[in-house]
Backbone as a ProteinNet text record, in pm:
[ID]
protein_1_A
[PRIMARY]
QVPLVESGGGLVQTGDSLSLSCVVTGRAFDRIQMGWFRRAPGKEREFVAAIDWSGRITDYRGSVQGRFTISRENAKNTVYLQMSNLKPDDTAEYYCAARSGPWSTDPDDFYDWGQGTQVTVSS
[TERTIARY]
-1908.1	-1795.5	-1747.4	-1616.9	-1553.1	-1473.7	-1503.4	-1426.1	-1281.4	-1188.2	-1046.8	-995.6	-919.1	-867.1	-718	-638.1	-493.3	-453.4	-339.1	-280.6	-130.2	-57.8	84.9	173	116.5	196.7	250.7	347.7	406.1	525	593	711.5	834.7	925.7	1047.3	1166.3	1285	1408.7	1457.3	1537.3	1598.9	1669.7	1644.6	1704.2	1619.6	1514.2	1427.7	1337.4	1269	1171.6	1033.3	931.7	794	706.1	604.4	512.1	371.5	308.4	171.5	81	-41.9	-141.7	-268.6	-342.8	-470.7	-567	-674	-774.9	-895.2	-938	-1052.5	-1169.9	-1283.4	-1403.3	-1519.4	-1623	-1745.9	-1772.3	-1668	-1683.3	-1554.9	-1557.5	-1440.4	-1323.7	-1203.2	-1080.4	-998	-1023.4	-931.3	-900.8	-999.3	-980.7	-961.7	-923.9	-908.2	-760.2	-722.8	-588.8	-579.3	-468	-447.1	-326	-328.5	-216.4	-194.3	-72.8	-38	2.8	-47.3	-15.6	20	81.5	116	105.5	81.8	76.5	148.7	251.2	322.9	261.1	274.2	218.9	269.5	176.7	212	250.9	239.4	277.3	156.5	169.3	64.5	70.2	-43.8	-49.5	35.7	110.5	195.9	184.2	204.2	202.8	323.2	301.5	409.4	430.7	325.6	337.1	200.1	197.9	72.5	95.7	-11	-4.1	-133	-120.9	-239.5	-312.5	-424.8	-510.3	-441	-352.1	-285.8	-163.5	-110.7	12.4	138	125.1	241	294.6	217	259.3	263.9	379	394.8	465.1	452.2	520.4	548	658	700.4	748.8	733.8	798.1	948.1	1028.4	1171.6	1237.8	1189.3	1254.3	1235.9	1141.5	1119.8	1158.6	1182.4	1216.6	1343.5	1338.8	1450.2	1441.2	1358.9	1338.5	1199.9	1099.1	961.4	920	836.3	781.5	631.6	554.3	410.4	377	283.4	239.1	92.7	30.9	-107.9	-132.5	-229.8	-270.4	-421.7	-461.5	-601.8	-694.3	-645.4	-727.9	-764.7	-685	-711	-761.3	-785.7	-831.6	-740.4	-609.4	-513.7	-400.5	-361.7	-244	-145	-15.9	89.3	187.2	250.8	363.1	474.5	578.3	694.9	795	830.3	919.1	1047.7	1160.3	1291.2	1375.5	1480.9	1572.1	1496	1405.3	1320.1	1400.6	1356.4	1421.2	1322.4	1371.9	1279.3	1185.7	1231.5	1146.3	1030.3	1032.7	921.2	809.1	830.7	729	606.9	491.8	368.6	253.4	133.7	15.9	6.5	0.6	-3.6	-145.4	-190.2	-324.7	-320	-404.8	-426.7	-550.9	-555.9	-664.8	-690	-811.4	-852.8	-916.2	-903.4	-965.2	-979.3	-1053.8	-1063	-1049.6	-1023.3	-1005.2	-860	-826.8	-689	-590.5	-467	-363.9	-346	-337.9	-316	-251.4	-163.7	-107.5	-145	-239.6	-291.7	-386.9	-362.1	-453.2	-596.4	-616.6	-751.9	-830.5	-761.3	-828.1	-864.5	-822.9	-857.1	-979.8	-1080.5	-1208.4	-1244.1	-1174.5	-1196.4	-1067.6	-1078.4	-961.7	-979.9	-871	-872.6	-858	-862.8	-855.9	-713.8	-614.8	-475.7	-414	-282.4	-206.3	-76	-42.3	71.1	201.9	299.5	435.5	526.2	596.8	687.4	827.2	923.4	1061.5	1146.5	1202.8	1284.7	1430.9	1505.3	1647.4	1728.7
-110.2	-92.3	51.7	67.7	198.9	212.9	313.7	332.2	372.1	309.8	342.7	361.8	467.8	498.3	524	437.5	453.9	539.9	604.4	678.6	686.7	720.3	743.7	640.4	530.3	429.7	478.5	404.6	441.5	355.7	394.2	325.5	404.1	338.8	403.4	312.6	367.6	293.1	241.3	136.4	84.6	197.3	205.5	308.1	432.4	445.9	563	556.5	666.4	677	704.1	664.5	683.5	689.1	773.6	786.9	747.8	661.7	620.5	684.4	713.7	767.9	684.9	681.4	612.7	698.8	740.2	823.7	737.7	747	672.8	768.1	731.3	814.1	732.6	803	738.5	742.1	750.9	758.4	807	822	868.5	772.4	827.6	755.3	727.7	800.1	806.3	672.3	582.9	460.3	336.8	353.4	242.7	211.4	83	39.1	29.3	75	72.1	-12.5	-70.5	-150.2	-134.7	-168	-178.1	-321.8	-373.9	-508.3	-500.4	-606	-605.9	-747.3	-752.3	-879.2	-864.7	-945.5	-950.2	-1057.7	-1045.8	-1147	-1286.4	-1380.5	-1517.1	-1541.6	-1439.7	-1451.8	-1431.7	-1477.3	-1455.3	-1313	-1264.6	-1135	-1138.3	-1030.7	-1026.8	-894.3	-902.2	-786.4	-698.2	-566.9	-470.6	-387.1	-320.7	-232.2	-210.3	-174.6	-143.6	-34.5	35.4	144.3	145.7	168.9	170.7	303.4	314.2	432.1	560.8	553.2	672.4	712.3	620.2	644.7	614.6	569.8	544.7	402.2	309.8	171	136.2	87.6	47.8	-86.4	-152.5	-278.9	-289.8	-358.7	-374.1	-516.3	-562.8	-687.5	-661.3	-763.4	-744.5	-689.9	-727.7	-687.2	-539.8	-471.3	-329.2	-241.3	-299.3	-221.3	-140.8	-13.7	75.9	146.1	95	157.5	220	160.1	207.5	267.6	370.1	431.4	450	396.1	416.1	527.1	611.7	719.2	749	826.2	862.3	1004.8	1067.3	1202.2	1196.4	1179.5	1152	1267.4	1389.4	1503.7	1501.8	1433.2	1421.3	1283	1195.3	1058.6	987.8	1002.8	954.6	876.6	765.5	689.9	694.9	698.5	712.2	595.6	565.9	473.6	539.1	582.8	642.1	530.5	510.7	403.8	462.5	412.5	458.7	340.1	369	265.5	146	174.2	69.8	-30.7	-155.5	-266.4	-334.5	-406	-478.8	-572.5	-630.7	-719.4	-647.3	-514	-436.5	-419.6	-461.2	-449.5	-532.1	-466.5	-533	-434.7	-487.5	-406	-382.5	-255.8	-220.1	-182.3	-236	-214.8	-158.1	-61.5	-22.7	-94.4	-114.4	-188.3	-136.3	-159	-108.8	-219.5	-206	-297.2	-231	-294	-250.5	-372	-348.4	-455.6	-471.5	-584.3	-605.9	-603.6	-562.3	-547.5	-675.2	-661.8	-774.6	-726.8	-810.3	-786.3	-897.5	-979.1	-1085.4	-1024.4	-1040.4	-980	-1028.1	-1149.1	-1199.9	-1122.9	-1047.2	-968.8	-828.7	-790.3	-660.4	-677	-594.4	-615.7	-511.7	-401	-299.8	-280.7	-289.1	-284.5	-184.2	-118.7	-32.2	-111.3	-41.3	-106.1	-141.1	-82.9	-109.3	-4.5	11.3	99.3	28.1	29.5	-48	26.4	-44.7	4.9	-87.5	-32.3	-109.6	-50.2	-133.4	-90.4	-161.6	-88.2	-145.7	-149.3	-242.5	-257	-149.8
196.7	107.2	111.4	112.9	113.5	-15.5	-97.3	-220.5	-191.9	-263.3	-256	-398.6	-420.6	-553	-542.9	-608.6	-612.2	-731.1	-717.3	-827.7	-806.9	-912.2	-903.3	-969.4	-1018.8	-1085.1	-1217.9	-1270.9	-1397.7	-1432.2	-1538.8	-1588.3	-1547	-1475.2	-1427.7	-1452.6	-1431.4	-1445.6	-1310.8	-1313.4	-1192.1	-1117.4	-986.7	-903.3	-886.3	-964.8	-955.8	-832.8	-807.7	-699.5	-755.9	-680.8	-722.8	-598.9	-601.2	-489	-531.6	-452.9	-476	-371.8	-411.7	-321	-329.7	-220.6	-216.4	-136.4	-200.2	-135.8	-99.9	24	74.9	88.6	32.3	39.9	94.3	136	178.6	327.6	408.2	551.9	616.6	748.5	822.6	805.3	796.6	768.2	893.2	1001.5	1115.4	1180.2	1193.2	1269.8	1182.8	1057.5	963.8	944.5	958.4	922.2	770.4	714.6	570.5	535.8	417.6	371.2	222.6	180.1	39.3	9.8	-100.7	-147.4	-295	-347.2	-488.8	-545.5	-676.4	-746.5	-879.8	-899.1	-1025.7	-1113.9	-1246.4	-1336.6	-1302.3	-1288.3	-1256.5	-1112.4	-1027	-887	-796.9	-672.7	-574.6	-520.5	-476.6	-410	-283.6	-257.3	-140.7	-66.7	62.7	150.1	122.3	122.7	104.3	230.2	277.5	393.3	454	582.4	650.4	753.2	788.8	884.8	965.3	1096.8	1180.9	1168.3	1236.4	1220.6	1262.7	1363.4	1415.2	1333.6	1251.6	1178.8	1257.9	1381.4	1466.2	1457.2	1403.7	1389.6	1241.9	1195.4	1056.4	1048.7	933.8	909.7	760.9	725.1	587	563.1	439.2	405.1	395.3	421.7	432.2	307.4	190.2	66.2	32.9	99.3	72.6	190.5	305.9	424.6	398.5	432.7	406.4	273	182.4	52	38.4	100.7	92.1	225.9	221.1	340.9	324.2	417.9	418.8	517.6	481.7	569.5	540.8	626.9	604.2	650.1	587.8	620.6	641.1	765.8	795	756	765.9	729	581.5	499.4	356.2	317	414.9	388.3	288.2	306.2	207.4	273.6	211.1	250.3	134.5	167.1	67.6	76.2	-34.9	-38	-117.2	-46.3	-109.2	-136.6	-261.8	-303.3	-358.4	-309.2	-353.2	-396.4	-474.5	-522.2	-579.3	-669.9	-726.2	-807.1	-801.4	-868.6	-962.1	-1063.5	-1151.8	-1076.4	-965.6	-887.3	-820.1	-817.8	-764.6	-866.5	-989.2	-1092.9	-1055.3	-1047.8	-1006	-1014.1	-1003.1	-980	-829.3	-788.8	-647.7	-607.3	-494	-444	-303.1	-274.3	-136.1	-84.6	45.9	106.7	247.1	296.4	427	509.7	640.8	734.1	868.9	958.6	1096.8	1187.5	1316.7	1412.9	1452.4	1518.6	1564	1447.5	1476.6	1376.1	1295.6	1162.7	1074.7	946	888.5	756.1	659.4	697.6	612.5	511.4	381.3	283.7	296.4	348	365	469.6	555.5	658.7	612	493	436.6	348.1	370.6	305.3	200.3	196	92.8	14.7	-118.1	-206.2	-318.1	-354	-470.1	-598.1	-710.7	-841.2	-883.2	-819.2	-851.2	-940.6	-927.7	-1014.8	-1051.7	-1178.7	-1228.9	-1207.1	-1151.6	-1138.4	-1218.6	-1315	-1398.7	-1388	-1349.1	-1330.9	-1433.9	-1526.8	-1632.4	-1591.6	-1651.6	-1622.5	-1691.3
[MASK]
+++++++++++++++++++++++++++++++++++++++++++++++++++++++++++++++++++++++++++++++++++++++++++++++++++++++++++++++++++++++++++

């Protein structure tokens, strides 16, 4: 198990921006694929964004592409999610997660998860 700790969630207005961070501790970070997922009340968990170990390969769900940016800073064992033009539909608990092996955005393939950070976007 690798500890992951998210931070940066909060209450914002429609159109605002917010940055989330996830710090990974316990072992080397360089070769781990990272992802962000979210779950809204009464909804299933859904993929948001992912980034490979090098930071050169990324993927996003269609509803956030162009608004969200995932990045990583391996020297700090940290992955980021920069969110812009937030909408009420973005309201959810956001989780970072880690995995290794062939590229995947399936949440079932991620084996280490953070505790989550709440993002609430009001109208």
